[in-house]
Coordinates of C-alpha atoms in Angstrom, one line a residue:
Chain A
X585 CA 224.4 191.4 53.4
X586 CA 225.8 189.8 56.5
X587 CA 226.4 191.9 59.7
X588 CA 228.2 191.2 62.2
X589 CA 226.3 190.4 65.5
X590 CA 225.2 186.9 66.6
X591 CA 222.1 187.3 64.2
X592 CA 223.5 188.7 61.0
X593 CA 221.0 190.9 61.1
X594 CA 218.8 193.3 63.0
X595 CA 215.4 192.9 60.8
X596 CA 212.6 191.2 62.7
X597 CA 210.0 189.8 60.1
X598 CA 207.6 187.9 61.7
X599 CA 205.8 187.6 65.3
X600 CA 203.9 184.7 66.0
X601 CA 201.2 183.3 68.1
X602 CA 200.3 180.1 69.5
X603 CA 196.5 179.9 70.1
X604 CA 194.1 176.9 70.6
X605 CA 191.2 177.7 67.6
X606 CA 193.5 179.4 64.5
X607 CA 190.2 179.9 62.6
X608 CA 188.6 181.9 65.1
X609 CA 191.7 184.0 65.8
X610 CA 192.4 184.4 61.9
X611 CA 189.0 185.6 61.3
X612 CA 189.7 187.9 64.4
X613 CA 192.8 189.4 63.0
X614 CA 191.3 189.9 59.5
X615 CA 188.9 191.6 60.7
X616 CA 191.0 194.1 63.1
X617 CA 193.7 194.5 60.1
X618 CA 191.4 194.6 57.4
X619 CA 192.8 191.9 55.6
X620 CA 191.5 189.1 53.9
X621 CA 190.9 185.8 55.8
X622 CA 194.4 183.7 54.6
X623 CA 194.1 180.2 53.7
X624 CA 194.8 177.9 56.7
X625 CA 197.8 175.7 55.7
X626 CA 199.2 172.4 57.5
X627 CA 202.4 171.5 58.1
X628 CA 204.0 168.3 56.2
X629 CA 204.5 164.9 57.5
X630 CA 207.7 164.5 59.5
X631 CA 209.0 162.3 57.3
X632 CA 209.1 165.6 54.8
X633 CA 209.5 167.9 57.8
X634 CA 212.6 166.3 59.0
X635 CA 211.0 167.5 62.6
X636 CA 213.2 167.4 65.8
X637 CA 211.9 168.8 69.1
X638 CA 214.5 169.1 71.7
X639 CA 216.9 166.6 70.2
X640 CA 214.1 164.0 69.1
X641 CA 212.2 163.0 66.2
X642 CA 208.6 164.2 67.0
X643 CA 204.6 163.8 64.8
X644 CA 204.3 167.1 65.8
X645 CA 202.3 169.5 62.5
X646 CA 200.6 172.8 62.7
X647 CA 198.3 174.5 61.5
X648 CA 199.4 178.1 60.2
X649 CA 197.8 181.3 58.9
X650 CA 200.1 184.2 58.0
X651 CA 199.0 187.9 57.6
X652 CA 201.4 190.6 55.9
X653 CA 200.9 193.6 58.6
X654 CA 203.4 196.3 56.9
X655 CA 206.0 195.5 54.1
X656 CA 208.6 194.1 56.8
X657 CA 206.3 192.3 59.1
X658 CA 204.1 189.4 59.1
X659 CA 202.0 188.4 62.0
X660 CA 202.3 184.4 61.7
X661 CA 199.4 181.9 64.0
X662 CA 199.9 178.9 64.7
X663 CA 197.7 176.2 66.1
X664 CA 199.3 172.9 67.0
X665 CA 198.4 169.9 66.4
X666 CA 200.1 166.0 66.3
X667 CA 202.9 165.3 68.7
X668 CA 205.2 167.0 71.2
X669 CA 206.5 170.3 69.8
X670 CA 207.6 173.8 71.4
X671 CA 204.6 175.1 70.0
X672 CA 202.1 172.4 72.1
X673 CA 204.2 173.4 75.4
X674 CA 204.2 176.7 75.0
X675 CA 199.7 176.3 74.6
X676 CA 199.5 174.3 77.4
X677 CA 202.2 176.1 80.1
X678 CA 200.9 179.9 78.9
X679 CA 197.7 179.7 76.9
X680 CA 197.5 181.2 73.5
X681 CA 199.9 184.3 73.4
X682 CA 203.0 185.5 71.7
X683 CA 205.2 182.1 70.7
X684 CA 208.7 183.9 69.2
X685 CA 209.6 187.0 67.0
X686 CA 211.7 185.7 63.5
X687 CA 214.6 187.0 61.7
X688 CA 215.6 185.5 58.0
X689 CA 219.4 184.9 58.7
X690 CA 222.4 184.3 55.9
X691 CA 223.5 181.3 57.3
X692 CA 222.0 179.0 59.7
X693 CA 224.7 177.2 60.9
X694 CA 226.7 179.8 61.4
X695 CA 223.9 181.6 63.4
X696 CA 222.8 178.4 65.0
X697 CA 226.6 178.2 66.4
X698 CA 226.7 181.6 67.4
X699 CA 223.7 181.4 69.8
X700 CA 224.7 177.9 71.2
X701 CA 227.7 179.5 72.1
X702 CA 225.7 182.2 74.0
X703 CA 223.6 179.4 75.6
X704 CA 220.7 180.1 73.3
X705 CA 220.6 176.2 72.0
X706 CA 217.9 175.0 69.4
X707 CA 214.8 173.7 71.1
X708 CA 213.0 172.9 67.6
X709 CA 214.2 172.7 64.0
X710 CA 212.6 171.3 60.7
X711 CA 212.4 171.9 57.1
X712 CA 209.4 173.5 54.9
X713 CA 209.5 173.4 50.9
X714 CA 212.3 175.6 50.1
X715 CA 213.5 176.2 53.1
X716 CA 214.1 175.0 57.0
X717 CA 213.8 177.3 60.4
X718 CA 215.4 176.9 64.2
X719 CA 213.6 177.9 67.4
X720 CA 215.9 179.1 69.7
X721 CA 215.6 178.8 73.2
X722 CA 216.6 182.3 74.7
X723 CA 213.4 183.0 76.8
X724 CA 215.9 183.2 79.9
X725 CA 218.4 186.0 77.9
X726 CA 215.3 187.6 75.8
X727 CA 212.3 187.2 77.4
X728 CA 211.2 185.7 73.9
X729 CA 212.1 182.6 71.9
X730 CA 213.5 183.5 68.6
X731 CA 213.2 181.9 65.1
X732 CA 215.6 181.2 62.7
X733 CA 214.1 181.3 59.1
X734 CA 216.9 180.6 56.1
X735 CA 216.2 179.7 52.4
X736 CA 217.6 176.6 50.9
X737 CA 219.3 179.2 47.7
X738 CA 221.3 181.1 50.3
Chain B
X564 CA 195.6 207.5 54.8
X565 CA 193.0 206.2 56.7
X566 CA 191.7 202.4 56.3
X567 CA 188.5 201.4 56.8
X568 CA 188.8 198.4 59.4
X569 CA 188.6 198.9 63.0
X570 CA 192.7 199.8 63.2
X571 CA 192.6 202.4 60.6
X572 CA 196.0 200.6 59.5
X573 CA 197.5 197.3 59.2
X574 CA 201.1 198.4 60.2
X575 CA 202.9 196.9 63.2
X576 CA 205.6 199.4 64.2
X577 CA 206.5 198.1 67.6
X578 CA 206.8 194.7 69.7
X579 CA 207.1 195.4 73.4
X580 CA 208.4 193.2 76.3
X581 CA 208.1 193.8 79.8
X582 CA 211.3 193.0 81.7
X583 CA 212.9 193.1 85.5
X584 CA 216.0 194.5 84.6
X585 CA 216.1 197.1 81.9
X586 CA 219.9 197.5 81.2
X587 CA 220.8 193.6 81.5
X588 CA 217.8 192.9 78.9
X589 CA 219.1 195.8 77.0
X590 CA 222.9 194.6 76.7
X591 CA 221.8 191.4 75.7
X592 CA 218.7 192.5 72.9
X593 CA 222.4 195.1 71.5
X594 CA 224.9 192.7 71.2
X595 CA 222.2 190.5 69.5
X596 CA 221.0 192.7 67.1
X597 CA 224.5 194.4 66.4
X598 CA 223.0 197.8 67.8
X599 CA 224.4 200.3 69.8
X600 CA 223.2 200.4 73.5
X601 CA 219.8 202.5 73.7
X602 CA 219.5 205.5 76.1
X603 CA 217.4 203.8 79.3
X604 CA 214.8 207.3 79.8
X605 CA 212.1 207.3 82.1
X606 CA 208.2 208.3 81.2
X607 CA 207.2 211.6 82.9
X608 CA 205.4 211.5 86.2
X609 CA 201.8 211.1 86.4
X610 CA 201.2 215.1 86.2
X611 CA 202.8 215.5 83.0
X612 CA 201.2 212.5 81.2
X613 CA 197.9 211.9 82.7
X614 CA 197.9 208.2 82.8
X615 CA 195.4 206.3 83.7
X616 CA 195.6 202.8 84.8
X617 CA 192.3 200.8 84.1
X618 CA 190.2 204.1 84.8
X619 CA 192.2 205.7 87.7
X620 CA 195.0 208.1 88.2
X621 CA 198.0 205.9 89.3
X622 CA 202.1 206.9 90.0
X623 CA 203.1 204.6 87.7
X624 CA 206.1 205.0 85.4
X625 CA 208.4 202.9 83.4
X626 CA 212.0 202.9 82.3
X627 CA 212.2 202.8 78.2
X628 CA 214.5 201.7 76.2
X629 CA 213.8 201.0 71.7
X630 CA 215.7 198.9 69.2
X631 CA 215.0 200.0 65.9
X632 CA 214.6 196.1 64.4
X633 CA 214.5 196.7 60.6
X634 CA 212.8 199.9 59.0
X635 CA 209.5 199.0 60.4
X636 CA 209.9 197.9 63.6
X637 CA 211.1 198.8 67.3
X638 CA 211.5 196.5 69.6
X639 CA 210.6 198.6 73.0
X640 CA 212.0 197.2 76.3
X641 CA 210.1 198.4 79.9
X642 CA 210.8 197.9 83.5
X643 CA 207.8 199.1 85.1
X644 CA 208.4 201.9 87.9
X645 CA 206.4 203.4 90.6
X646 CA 202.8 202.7 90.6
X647 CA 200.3 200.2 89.7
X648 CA 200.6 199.7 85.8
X649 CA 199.4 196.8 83.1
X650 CA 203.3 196.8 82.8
X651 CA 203.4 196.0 86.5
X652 CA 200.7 193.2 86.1
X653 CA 201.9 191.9 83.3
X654 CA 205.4 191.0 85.1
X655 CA 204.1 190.1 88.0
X656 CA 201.7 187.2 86.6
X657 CA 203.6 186.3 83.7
X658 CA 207.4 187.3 84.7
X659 CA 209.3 188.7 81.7
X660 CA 208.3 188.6 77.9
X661 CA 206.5 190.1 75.4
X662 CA 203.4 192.3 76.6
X663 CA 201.9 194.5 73.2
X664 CA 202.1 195.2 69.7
X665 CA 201.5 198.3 68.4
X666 CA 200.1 200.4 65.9
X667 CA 200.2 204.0 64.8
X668 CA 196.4 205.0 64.3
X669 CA 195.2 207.8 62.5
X670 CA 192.1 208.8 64.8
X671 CA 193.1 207.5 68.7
X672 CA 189.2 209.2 69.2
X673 CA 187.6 206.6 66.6
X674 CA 189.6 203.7 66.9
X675 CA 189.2 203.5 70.5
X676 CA 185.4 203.6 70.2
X677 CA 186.0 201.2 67.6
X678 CA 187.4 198.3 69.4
X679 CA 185.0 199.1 72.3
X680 CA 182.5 198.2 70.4
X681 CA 184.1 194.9 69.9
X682 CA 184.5 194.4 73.8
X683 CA 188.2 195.3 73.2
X684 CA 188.3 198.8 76.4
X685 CA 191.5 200.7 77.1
X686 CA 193.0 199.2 79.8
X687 CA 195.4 202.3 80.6
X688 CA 196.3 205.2 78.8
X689 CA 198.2 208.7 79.3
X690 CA 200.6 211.0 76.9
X691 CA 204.3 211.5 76.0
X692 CA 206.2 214.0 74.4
X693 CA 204.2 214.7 71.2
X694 CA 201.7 212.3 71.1
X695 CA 199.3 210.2 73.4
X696 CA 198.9 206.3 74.0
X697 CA 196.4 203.9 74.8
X698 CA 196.1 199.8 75.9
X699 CA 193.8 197.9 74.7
X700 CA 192.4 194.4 76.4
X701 CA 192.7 192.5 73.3
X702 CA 194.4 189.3 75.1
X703 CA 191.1 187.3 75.5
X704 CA 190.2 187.9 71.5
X705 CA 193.7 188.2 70.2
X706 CA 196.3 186.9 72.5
X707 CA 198.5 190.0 72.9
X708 CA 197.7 193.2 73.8
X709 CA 197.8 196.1 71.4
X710 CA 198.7 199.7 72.0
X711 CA 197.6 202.4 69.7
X712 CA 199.7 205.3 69.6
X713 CA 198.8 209.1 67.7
X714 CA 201.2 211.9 67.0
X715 CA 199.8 215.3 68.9
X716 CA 199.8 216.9 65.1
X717 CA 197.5 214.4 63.8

């Protein structure tokens, strides 16, 4: 169901970290949550990926590990690797931290359009199988970059 | 019930920023999220919770303000007050953005000694209304802070 606000909804379901070694952090976070070490998964190629970082075509990847902590939210890492990405700048300005929180949305451009009209333009966007995401640049309004996550049967 | 890894859960139920300016961040993170505008409270001074700021008494407060993000979740806005805090430092080194996750524990007692053990030491704690929290120094292991939080009835 679609609200109304910017968003079209209020459900955050992922928080995500940048860090610089995403086996040594998983294993960390396994450990604290008691959860099982996830597999370490790698972005595709650009030329699947569809990739653009701040308007351009970019090599960037990642490497990603997801843990489900609660039935709403999962805690997401992310280690990157390849080219130029928000994910790289955001490693080398701050060190590994908190990257953006992510909200599943019912319609991406509509969303996207919203938040560009807020001054919250994309700063990264791509495609994964089934699906594609937007990173939002709104660390100036939120103190946080958001993600946009939508499935390809909405 | 009680899990067996350090935590004693798995279940984030908050994601907190620190900010400069509690009611501007707080219009914005509303009209985002389609929620009404929070109450802004303040913690109680230092006599009524106790809090202890990386193992000394200190003044410090904080303005409060929660957005309940799905069924899960809050996300918790604060503008340190007063005193020196980890609120305080955080804003001062990093400027605004996110500064803990946190968890509801079932044994604050345990699970502190627990991540001690892991070099993880409570970086400040105190009480509220009901309940008591603490900070852990998780940042060099796990990038974020976490804060565990127990219920007085517990």
């Amino acid at each position: 169901m679609q609200e109304s606000n910017p968003l079209g909804t209020h459900s955050v379901c992922q928080i995500a970290l940048v860090v610089d070694d995403i086996r040594a952090y998983a294993a960390r976070y396994a450990r604290l949550l008691g959860l099982p070490m996830p597999e370490i998964r790698e972005t595709a190629t650009a030329e699947h990926t569809g990739i653009r970082y701040r308007g351009d075509p970019t090599g960037a990847r990642a490497k990603l590990a997801f843990f489900q902590a609660g039935p709403q939210l999962a805690i997401e890492l992310i280690e990157p690797i390849g080219g130029p990405s928000i994910w790289r700048e955001h490693l080398d300005a701050h060190g590994p931290g908190v990257h953006h929180i992510a909200f599943r949305v019912p319609d991406m451009d509509q969303v996207v359009a919203n938040l560009a009209d807020e001054d919250m333009p994309v700063a990264q966007s791509g495609r994964f199988s089934g699906g594609r995401y937007a990173y939002i640049d709104s660390v100036a309004q939120l103190g946080v970059m958001l993600e946009l996550l939508a499935n390809d049967d909405q």
